[in-house]
Short mmCIF file of C-alpha atoms in Angstrom, two decimals:
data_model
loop_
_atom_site.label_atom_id
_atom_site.label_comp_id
_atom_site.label_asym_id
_atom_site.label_seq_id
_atom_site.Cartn_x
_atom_site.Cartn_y
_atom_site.Cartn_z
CA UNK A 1 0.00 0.00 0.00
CA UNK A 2 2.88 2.30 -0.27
CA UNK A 3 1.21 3.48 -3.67
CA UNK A 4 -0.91 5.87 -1.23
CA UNK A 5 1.81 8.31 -0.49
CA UNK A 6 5.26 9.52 -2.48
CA UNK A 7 8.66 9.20 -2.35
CA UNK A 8 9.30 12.37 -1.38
CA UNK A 9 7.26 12.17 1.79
CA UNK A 10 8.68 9.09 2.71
CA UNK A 11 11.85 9.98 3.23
CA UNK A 12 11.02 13.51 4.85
CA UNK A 13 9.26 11.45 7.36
CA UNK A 14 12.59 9.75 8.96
CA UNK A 15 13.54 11.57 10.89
CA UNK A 16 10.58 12.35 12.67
CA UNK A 17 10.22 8.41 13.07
CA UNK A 18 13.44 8.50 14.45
CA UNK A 19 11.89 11.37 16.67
CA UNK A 20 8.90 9.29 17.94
CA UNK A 21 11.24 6.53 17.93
CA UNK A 22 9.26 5.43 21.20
CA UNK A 23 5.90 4.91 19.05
CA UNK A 24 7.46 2.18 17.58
CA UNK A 25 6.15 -1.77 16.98
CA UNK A 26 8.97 -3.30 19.52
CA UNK A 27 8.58 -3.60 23.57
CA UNK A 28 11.64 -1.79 25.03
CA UNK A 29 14.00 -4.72 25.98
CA UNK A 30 13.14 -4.62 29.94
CA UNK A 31 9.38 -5.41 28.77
CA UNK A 32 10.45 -8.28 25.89
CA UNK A 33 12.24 -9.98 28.63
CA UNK A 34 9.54 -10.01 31.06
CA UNK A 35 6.78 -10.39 28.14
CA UNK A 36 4.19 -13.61 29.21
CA UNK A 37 3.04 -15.84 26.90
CA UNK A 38 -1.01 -15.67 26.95
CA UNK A 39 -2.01 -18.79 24.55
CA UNK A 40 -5.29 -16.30 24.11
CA UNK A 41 -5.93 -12.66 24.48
CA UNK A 42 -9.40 -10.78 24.22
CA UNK A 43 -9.37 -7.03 23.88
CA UNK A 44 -12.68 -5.78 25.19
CA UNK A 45 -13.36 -2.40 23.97
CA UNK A 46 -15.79 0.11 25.49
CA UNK A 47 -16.29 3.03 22.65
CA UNK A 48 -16.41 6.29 24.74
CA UNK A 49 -16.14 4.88 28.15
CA UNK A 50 -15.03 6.84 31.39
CA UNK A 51 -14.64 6.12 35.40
CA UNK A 52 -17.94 8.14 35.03
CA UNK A 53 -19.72 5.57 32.43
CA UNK A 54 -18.34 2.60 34.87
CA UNK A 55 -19.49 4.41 38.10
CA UNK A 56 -22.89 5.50 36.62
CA UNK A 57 -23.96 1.97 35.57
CA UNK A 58 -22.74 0.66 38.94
CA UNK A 59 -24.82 2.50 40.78
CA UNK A 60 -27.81 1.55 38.49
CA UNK A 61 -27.11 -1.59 38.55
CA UNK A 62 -26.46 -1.43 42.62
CA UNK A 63 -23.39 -3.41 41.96
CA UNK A 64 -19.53 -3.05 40.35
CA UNK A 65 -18.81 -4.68 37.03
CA UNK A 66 -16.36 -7.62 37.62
CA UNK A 67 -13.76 -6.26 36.47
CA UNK A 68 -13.89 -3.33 38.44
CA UNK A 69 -12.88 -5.82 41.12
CA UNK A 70 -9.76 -6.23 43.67
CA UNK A 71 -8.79 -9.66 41.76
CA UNK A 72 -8.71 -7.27 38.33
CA UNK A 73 -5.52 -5.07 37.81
CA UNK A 74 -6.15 -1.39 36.96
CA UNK A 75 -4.39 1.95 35.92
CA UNK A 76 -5.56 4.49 33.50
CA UNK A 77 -4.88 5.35 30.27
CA UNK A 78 -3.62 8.79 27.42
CA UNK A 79 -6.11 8.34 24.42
CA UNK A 80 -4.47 11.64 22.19
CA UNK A 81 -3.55 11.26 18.57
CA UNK A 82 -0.29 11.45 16.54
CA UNK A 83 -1.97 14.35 15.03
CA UNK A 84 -5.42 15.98 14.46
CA UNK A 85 -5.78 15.84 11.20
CA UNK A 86 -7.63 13.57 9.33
CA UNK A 87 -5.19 13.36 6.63
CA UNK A 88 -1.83 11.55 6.45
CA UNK A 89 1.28 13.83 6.60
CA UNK A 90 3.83 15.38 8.96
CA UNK A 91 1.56 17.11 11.75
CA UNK A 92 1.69 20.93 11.95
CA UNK A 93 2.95 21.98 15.80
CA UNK A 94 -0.71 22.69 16.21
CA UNK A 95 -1.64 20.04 15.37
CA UNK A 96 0.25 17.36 17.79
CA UNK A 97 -1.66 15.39 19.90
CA UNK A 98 -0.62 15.32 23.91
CA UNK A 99 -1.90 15.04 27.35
CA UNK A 100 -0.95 17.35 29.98
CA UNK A 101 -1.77 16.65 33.67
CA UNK A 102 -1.64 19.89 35.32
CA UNK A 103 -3.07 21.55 32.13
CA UNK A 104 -5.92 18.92 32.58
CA UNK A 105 -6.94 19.34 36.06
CA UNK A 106 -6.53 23.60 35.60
CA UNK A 107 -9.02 24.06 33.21
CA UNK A 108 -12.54 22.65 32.52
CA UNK A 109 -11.72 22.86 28.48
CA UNK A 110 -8.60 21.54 28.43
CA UNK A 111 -10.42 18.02 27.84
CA UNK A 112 -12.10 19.32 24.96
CA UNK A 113 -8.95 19.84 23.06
CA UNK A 114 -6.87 17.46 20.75
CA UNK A 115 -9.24 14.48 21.04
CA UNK A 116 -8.61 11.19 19.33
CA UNK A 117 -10.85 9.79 17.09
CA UNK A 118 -12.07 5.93 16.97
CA UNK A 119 -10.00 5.30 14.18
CA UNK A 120 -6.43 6.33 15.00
CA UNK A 121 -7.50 5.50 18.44
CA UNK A 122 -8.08 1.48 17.65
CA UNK A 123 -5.02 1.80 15.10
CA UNK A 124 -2.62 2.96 17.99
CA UNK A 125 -4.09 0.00 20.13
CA UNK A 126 -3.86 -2.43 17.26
CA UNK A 127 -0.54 -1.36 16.59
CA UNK A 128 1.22 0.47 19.05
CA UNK A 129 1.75 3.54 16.24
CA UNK A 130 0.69 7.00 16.64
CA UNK A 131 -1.49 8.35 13.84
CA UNK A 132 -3.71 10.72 12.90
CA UNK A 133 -7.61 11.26 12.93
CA UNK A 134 -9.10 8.84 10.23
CA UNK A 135 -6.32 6.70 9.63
CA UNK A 136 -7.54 2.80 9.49
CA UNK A 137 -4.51 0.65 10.21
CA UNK A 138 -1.91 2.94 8.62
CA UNK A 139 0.83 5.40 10.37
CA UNK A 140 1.25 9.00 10.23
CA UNK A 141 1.91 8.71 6.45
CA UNK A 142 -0.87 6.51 5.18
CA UNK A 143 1.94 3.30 5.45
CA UNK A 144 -0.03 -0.16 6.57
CA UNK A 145 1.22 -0.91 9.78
CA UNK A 146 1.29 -4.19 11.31
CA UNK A 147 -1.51 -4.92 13.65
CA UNK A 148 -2.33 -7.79 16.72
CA UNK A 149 -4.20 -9.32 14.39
CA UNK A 150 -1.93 -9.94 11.71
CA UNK A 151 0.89 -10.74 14.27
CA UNK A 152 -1.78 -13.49 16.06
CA UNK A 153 -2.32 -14.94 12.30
CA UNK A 154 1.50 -15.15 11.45
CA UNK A 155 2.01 -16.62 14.58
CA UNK A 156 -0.74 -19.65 13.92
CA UNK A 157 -3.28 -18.06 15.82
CA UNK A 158 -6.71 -17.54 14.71
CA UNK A 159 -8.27 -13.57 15.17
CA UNK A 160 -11.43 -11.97 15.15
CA UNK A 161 -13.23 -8.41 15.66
CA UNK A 162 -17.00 -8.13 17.06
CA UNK A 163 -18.88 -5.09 17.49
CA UNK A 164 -22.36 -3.50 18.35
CA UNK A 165 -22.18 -1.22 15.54
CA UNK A 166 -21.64 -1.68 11.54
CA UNK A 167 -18.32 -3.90 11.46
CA UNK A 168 -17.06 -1.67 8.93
CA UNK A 169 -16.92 1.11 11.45
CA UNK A 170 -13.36 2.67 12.87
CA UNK A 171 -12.70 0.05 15.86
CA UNK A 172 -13.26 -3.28 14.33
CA UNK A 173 -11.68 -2.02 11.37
CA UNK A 174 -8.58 -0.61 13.30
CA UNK A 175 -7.99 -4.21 14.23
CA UNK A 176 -8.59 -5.71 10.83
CA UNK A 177 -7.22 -3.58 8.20
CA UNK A 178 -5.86 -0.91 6.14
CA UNK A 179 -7.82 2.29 4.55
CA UNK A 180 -6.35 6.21 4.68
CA UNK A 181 -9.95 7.35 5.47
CA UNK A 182 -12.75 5.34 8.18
CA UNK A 183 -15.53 6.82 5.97
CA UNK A 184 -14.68 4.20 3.16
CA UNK A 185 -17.29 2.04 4.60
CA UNK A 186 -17.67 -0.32 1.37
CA UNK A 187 -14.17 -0.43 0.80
CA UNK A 188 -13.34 -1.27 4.43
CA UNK A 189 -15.68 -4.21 4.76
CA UNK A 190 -14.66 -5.83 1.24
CA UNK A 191 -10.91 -5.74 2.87
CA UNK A 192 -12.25 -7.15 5.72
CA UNK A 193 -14.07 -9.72 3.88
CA UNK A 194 -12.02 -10.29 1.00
CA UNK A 195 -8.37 -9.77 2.11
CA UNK A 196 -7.95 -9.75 6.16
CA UNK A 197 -6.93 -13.10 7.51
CA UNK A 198 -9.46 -13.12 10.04
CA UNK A 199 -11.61 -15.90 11.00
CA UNK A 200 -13.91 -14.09 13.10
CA UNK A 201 -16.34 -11.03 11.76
CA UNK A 202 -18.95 -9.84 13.84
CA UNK A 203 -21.36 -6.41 13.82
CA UNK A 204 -24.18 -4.47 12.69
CA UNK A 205 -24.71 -2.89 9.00
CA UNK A 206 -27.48 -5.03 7.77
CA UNK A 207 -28.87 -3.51 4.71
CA UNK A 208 -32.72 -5.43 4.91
CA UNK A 209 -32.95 -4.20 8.66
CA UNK A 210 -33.17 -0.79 10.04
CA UNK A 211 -33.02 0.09 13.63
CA UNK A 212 -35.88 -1.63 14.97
CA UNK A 213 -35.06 -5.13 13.48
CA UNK A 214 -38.22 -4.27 11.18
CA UNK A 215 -37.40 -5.02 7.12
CA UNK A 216 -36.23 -1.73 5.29
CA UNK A 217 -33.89 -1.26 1.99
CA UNK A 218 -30.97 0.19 3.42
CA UNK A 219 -27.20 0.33 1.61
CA UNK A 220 -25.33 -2.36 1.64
CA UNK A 221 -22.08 0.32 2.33
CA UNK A 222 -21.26 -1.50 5.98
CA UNK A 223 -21.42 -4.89 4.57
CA UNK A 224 -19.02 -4.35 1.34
CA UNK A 225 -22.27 -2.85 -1.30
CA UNK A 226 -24.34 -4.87 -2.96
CA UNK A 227 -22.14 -7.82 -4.91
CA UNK A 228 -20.55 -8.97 -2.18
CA UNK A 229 -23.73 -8.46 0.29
CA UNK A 230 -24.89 -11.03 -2.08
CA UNK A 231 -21.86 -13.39 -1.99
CA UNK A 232 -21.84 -13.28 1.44
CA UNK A 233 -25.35 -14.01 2.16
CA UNK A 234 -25.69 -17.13 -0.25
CA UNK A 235 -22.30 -18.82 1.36
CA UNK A 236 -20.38 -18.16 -1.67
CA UNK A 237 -17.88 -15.45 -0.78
CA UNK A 238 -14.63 -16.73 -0.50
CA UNK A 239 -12.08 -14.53 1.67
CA UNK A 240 -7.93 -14.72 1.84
CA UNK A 241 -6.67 -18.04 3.00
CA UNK A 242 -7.26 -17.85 6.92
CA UNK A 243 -6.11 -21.57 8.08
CA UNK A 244 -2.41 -21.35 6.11
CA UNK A 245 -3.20 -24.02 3.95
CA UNK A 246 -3.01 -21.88 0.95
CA UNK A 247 -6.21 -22.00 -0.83
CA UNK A 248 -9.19 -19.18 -0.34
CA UNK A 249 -11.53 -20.37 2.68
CA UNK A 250 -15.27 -19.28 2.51
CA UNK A 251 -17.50 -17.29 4.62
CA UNK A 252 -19.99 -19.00 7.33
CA UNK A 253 -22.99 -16.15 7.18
CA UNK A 254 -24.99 -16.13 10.32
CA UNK A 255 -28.07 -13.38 10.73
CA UNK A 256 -30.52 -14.54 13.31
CA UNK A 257 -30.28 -14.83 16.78
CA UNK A 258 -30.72 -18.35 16.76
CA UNK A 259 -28.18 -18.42 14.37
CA UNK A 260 -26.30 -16.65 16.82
CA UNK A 261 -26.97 -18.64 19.40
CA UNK A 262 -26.44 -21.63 17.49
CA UNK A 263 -22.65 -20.56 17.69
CA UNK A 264 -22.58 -20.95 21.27
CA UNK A 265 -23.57 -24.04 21.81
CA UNK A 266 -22.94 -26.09 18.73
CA UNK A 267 -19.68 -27.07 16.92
CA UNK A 268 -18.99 -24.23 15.00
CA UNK A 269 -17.82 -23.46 11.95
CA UNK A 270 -13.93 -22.68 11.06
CA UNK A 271 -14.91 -19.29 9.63
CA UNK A 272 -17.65 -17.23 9.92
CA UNK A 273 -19.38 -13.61 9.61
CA UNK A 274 -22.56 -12.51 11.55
CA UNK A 275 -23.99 -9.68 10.29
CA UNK A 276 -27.06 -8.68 13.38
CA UNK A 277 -30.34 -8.00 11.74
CA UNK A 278 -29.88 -4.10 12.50
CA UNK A 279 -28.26 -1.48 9.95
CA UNK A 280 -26.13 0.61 12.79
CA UNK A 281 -26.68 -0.33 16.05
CA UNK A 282 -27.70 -3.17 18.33
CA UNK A 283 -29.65 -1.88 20.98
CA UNK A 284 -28.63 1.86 21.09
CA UNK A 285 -31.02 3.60 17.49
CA UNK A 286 -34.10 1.30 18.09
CA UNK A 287 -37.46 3.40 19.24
CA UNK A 288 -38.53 3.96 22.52
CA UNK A 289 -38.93 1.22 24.77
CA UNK A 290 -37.18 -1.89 26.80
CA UNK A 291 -34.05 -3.56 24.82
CA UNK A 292 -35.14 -5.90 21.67
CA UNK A 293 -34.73 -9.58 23.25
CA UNK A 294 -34.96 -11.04 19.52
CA UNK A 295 -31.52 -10.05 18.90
CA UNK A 296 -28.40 -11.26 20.01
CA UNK A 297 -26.89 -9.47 23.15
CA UNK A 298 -22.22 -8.68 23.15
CA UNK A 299 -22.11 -11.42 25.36
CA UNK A 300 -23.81 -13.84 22.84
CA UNK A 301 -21.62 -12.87 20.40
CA UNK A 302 -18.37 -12.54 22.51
CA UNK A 303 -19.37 -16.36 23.28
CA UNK A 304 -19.74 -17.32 19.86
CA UNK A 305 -17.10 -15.88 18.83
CA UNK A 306 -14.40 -17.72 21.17
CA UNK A 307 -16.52 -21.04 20.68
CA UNK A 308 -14.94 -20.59 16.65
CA UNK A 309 -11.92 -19.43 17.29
CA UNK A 310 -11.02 -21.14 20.52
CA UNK A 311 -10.52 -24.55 18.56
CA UNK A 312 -7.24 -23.81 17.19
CA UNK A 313 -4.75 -25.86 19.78
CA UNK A 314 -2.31 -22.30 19.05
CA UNK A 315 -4.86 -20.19 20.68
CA UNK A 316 -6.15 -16.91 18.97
CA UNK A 317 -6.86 -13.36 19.70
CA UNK A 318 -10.08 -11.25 19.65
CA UNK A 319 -11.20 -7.50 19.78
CA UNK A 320 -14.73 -7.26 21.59
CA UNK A 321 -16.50 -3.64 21.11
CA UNK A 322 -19.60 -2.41 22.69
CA UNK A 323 -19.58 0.36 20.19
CA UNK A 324 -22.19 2.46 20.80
CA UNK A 325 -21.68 3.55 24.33
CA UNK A 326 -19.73 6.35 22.40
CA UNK A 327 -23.21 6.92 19.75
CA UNK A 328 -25.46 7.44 23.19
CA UNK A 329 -22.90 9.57 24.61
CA UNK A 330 -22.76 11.47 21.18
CA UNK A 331 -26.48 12.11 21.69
CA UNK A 332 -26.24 12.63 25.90
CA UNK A 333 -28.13 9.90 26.12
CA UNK A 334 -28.34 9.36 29.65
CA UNK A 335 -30.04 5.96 30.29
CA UNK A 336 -29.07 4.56 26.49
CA UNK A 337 -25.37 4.90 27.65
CA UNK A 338 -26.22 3.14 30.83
CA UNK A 339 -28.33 0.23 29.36
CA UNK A 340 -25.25 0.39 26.66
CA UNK A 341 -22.15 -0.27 29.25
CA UNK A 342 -24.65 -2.63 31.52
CA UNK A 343 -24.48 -4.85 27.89
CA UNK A 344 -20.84 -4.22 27.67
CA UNK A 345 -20.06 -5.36 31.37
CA UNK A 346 -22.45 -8.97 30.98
CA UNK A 347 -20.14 -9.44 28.31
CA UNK A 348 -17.33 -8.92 30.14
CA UNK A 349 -18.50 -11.24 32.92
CA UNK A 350 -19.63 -13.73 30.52
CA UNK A 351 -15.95 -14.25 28.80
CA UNK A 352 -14.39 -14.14 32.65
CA UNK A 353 -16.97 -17.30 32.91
CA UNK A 354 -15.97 -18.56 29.73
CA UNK A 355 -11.86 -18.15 30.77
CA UNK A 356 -12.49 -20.07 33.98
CA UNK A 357 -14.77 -22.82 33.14
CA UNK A 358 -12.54 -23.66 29.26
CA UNK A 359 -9.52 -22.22 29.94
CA UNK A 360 -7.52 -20.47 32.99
CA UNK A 361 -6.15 -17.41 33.78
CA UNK A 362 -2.69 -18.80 33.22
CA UNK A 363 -3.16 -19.11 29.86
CA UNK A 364 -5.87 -16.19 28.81
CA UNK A 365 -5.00 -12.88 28.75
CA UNK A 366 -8.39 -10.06 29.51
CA UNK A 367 -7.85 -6.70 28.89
CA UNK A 368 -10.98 -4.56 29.05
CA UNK A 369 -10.85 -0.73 28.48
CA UNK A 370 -12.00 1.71 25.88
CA UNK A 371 -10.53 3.93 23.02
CA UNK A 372 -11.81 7.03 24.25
CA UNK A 373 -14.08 9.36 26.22
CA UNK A 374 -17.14 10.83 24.73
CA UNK A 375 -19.35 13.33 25.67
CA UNK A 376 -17.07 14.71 28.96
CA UNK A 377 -19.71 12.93 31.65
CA UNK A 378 -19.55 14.31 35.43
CA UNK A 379 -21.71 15.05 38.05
CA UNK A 380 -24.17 17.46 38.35
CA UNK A 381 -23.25 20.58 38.90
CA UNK A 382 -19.29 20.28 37.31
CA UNK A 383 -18.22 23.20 34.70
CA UNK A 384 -16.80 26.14 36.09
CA UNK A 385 -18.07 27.86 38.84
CA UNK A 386 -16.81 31.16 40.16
CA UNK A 387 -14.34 31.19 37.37
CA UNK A 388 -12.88 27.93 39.04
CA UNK A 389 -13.10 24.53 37.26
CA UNK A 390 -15.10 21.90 39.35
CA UNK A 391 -15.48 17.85 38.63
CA UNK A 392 -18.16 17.09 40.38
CA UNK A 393 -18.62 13.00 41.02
CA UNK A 394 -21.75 11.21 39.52
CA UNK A 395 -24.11 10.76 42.12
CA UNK A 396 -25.76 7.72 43.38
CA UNK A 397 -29.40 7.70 43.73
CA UNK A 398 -30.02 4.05 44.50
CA UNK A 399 -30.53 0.59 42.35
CA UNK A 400 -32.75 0.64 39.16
CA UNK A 401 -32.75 4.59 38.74
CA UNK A 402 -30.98 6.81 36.80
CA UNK A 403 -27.68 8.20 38.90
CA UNK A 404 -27.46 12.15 39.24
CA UNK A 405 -24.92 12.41 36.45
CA UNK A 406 -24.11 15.83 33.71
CA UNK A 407 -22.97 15.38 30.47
CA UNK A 408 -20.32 18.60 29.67
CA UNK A 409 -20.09 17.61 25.86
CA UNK A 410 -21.34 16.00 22.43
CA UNK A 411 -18.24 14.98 21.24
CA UNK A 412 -14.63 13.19 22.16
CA UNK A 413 -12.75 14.50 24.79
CA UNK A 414 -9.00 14.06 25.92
CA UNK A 415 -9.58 12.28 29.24
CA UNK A 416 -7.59 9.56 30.43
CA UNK A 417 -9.65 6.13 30.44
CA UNK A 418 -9.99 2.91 33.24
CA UNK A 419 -7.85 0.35 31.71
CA UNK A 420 -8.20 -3.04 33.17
CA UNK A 421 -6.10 -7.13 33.15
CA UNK A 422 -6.13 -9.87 34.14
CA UNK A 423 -4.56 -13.00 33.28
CA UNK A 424 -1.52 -14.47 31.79
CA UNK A 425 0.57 -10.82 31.27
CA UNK A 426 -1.75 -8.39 33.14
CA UNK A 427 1.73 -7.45 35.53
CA UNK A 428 3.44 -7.22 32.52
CA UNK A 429 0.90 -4.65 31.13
CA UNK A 430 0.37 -3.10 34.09
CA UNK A 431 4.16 -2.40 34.68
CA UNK A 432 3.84 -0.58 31.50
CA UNK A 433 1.81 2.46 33.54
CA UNK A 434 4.83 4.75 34.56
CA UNK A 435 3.55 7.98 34.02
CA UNK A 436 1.22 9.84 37.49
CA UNK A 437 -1.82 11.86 36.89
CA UNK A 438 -2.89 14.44 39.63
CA UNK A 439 -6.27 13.21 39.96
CA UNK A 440 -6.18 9.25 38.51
CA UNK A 441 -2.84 8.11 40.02
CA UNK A 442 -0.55 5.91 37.28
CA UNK A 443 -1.28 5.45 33.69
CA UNK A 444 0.28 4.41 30.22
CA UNK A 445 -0.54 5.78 26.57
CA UNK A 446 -2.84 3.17 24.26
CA UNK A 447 0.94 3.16 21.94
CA UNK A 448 2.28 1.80 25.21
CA UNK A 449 -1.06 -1.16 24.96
CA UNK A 450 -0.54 -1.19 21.13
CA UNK A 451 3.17 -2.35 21.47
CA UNK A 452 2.51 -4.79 24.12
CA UNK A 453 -0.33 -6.46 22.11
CA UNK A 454 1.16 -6.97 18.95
CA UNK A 455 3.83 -8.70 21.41
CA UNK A 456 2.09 -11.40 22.69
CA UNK A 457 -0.16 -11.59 19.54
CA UNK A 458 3.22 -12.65 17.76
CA UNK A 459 4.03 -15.21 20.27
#
């Protein structure tokens, strides 16, 4: 893919990689030589997650998430791009992504500034390189990069992405492939489809569905347009060679939630794309009204997804995102975003169950945190007040009703994350967080859970 940039640009750009040499692929050499060796590791991604999302749905729920537990390692983590732009090329000075800890903490905008977006976000986590806004699996100058993915396939491994939203969308993507913009929906999912390795696709982007699981012509843009949305659903696209035997292996489609469910349960199939009967979201764009129960819930497909991969003896590697905890926060969407990382934490809970009842924590490696903060969520009454800035903490108003709580935002902000392990290479991981923050104590940058990842991945 070096056909995207020049020459010219490429060679301009060395010395700023030499620069940034610390955004590189390798683990600095005290990390390689205490790196574990997880036979497994599942990424669990909460889009637009904060303490705040985590503490609000506690208190709703009257009870912490497990991982937000004593037997769970935790630190935080720096979500800010290589650069702002959405277009590949040296950044301006302007234009530099950073976090600042005493900036932070002195002003109430600060956070608003020099946000990441999904896409360079889950490339920097897939990679451990620093990009800019956009970018989909490619560095700074629109160069494919090698992701955890790729590294897990090279090593033997099988790999998989699932997602709440269309799996053509910036996260699963980041994981998966290569594309200089996110907004190349069509072109994204035929890579995915046609060219990625992976054995696993899960998501939304059903073009027969809309939000309500009720039949509607939609476009076919999430799932790869209309010939291949074709292919796919009559069992007759083939993709890349995904076992290393050489030859093109075929797509399993799966719609329904029985199909779903089917995966759970049943011997599966060695390769297989689900496709929910929803055009963007699972739960989070449907009407008014309790959650759909004649879809499949994360946890459904987080199970089905391991019961595929998991029967390769060399282990494998999965990305898990509840993806639209960031679309209710978009839209302040106080008990969507709730009832959005409740379904993210049951899926969390229901791969821990999975890990101890098929394989251990010695050998599988769970790391659950998010890509970013969206929509700058406090408690009521945070902003600044007598010309001082003021963080107010959500407030608990009992079990089963909706916590005092203040969105500040509609969009990204620059706030560190909850990152959390545990497993075969959580210390490891966790020995990565160096750098203090004033207010959340010790954290690392996603680059710093990019590099590490495409470690084990490889091993």
């Amino acid at each position: 893919m070096s056909k995207y940039m020049g020459t010219t640009l490429v060679r301009s750009f060395s010395a700023f990689v030499v620069a940034v040499a610390a955004t590189g692929v390798g683990l600095p050499a005290s990390a390689q030589s205490r790196a574990a060796n997880p036979k497994n590791v599942i990424v669990m991604i909460a889009d637009g997650w904060s303490r705040n999302t985590i503490t609000a749905a506690r208190y709703h729920r009257g009870a912490p998430a497990v991982y937000d537990r004593a037997t769970w390692a935790q630190a935080y983590m720096s979500t800010y791009p290589g650069s702002t732009s959405s277009k590949p090329g040296l950044p301006a000075e302007d234009q530099k992504g950073s976090y600042d800890t005493t900036l932070f903490w002195s002003s109430f905008d600060y956070a608003k500034q020099k946000a990441t977006d999904s896409a360079a976000a889950a490339t920097t986590m897939a990679s451990g390189i620093k990009t800019y806004n956009s970018a989909i699996g490619m560095d700074m100058l629109g160069n494919p990069v090698e992701l955890a993915t790729e590294s897990a396939k090279k090593a033997g491994k099988s790999a998989g992405v699932i997602t709440t939203v269309p799996l053509s969308h910036a996260t699963p993507a980041g994981f998966a492939t290569h594309s200089l913009g996110r907004g190349s929906y069509a072109e994204i999912a035929r890579s995915m489809l046609k060219e990625s390795r992976l054995d696993v696709i899960m998501g939304a982007g059903h073009p027969e569905f809309d939000d309500n699981h009720e039949p509607a012509q939609k476009s076919a843009q999430y799932v790869g347009g209309d010939e291949l949305w074709a292919e796919l659903k009559s069992g007759k696209l083939e993709g890349a060679d995904a076992d290393g035997d050489g030859k093109p292996d075929p797509w399993t489609f799966v719609e329904t939630k029985s199909d779903f469910m089917a995966l759970r349960y049943w011997r599966a199939p060695k390769r297989v794309c689900g496709v929910l009967q929803v055009n963007s979201t699972a739960q989070q764009g449907r009407a008014a009204g309790r959650p759909r129960n004649d879809l499949p819930t994360l946890a459904d497909m987080s199970l089905g997804a391991i019961n595929v991969l998991s029967s390769n003896p060399k282990g494998f590697f999965l990305m898990v995102e509840g993806g639209a905890v960031d679309w209710a926060s978009h839209g302040n969407q106080r008990d969507r975003v709730i009832e959005e990382q409740q379904d993210f934490d049951a899926a969390v809970e229901a791969v821990s169950r999975w890990v101890e009842a098929n394989s251990s924590w010695k050998e599988t490696l769970v790391v659950v945190t998010g890509d970013h903060e969206t929509g700058y969520l406090w408690g009521p009454g945070s902003g600044v007040v007598d010309g001082k800035p003021v963080w107010n903490e959500i407030r608990d108003t009992g079990p089963g009703n909706l916590p005092g709580m203040q969105y500040n935002s509609t969009g990204h902000t620059n706030s560190l994350i909850p990152l959390f392990a545990r497993g075969a290479g959580a210390s490891q991981l966790m020995a990565l967080a160096t750098k203090k923050d004033l207010r959340r104590g010790r954290y690392l940058d996603n680059a710093d859970l990019g590099r590490f990842l495409v470690e084990v991945a490889r091993r």
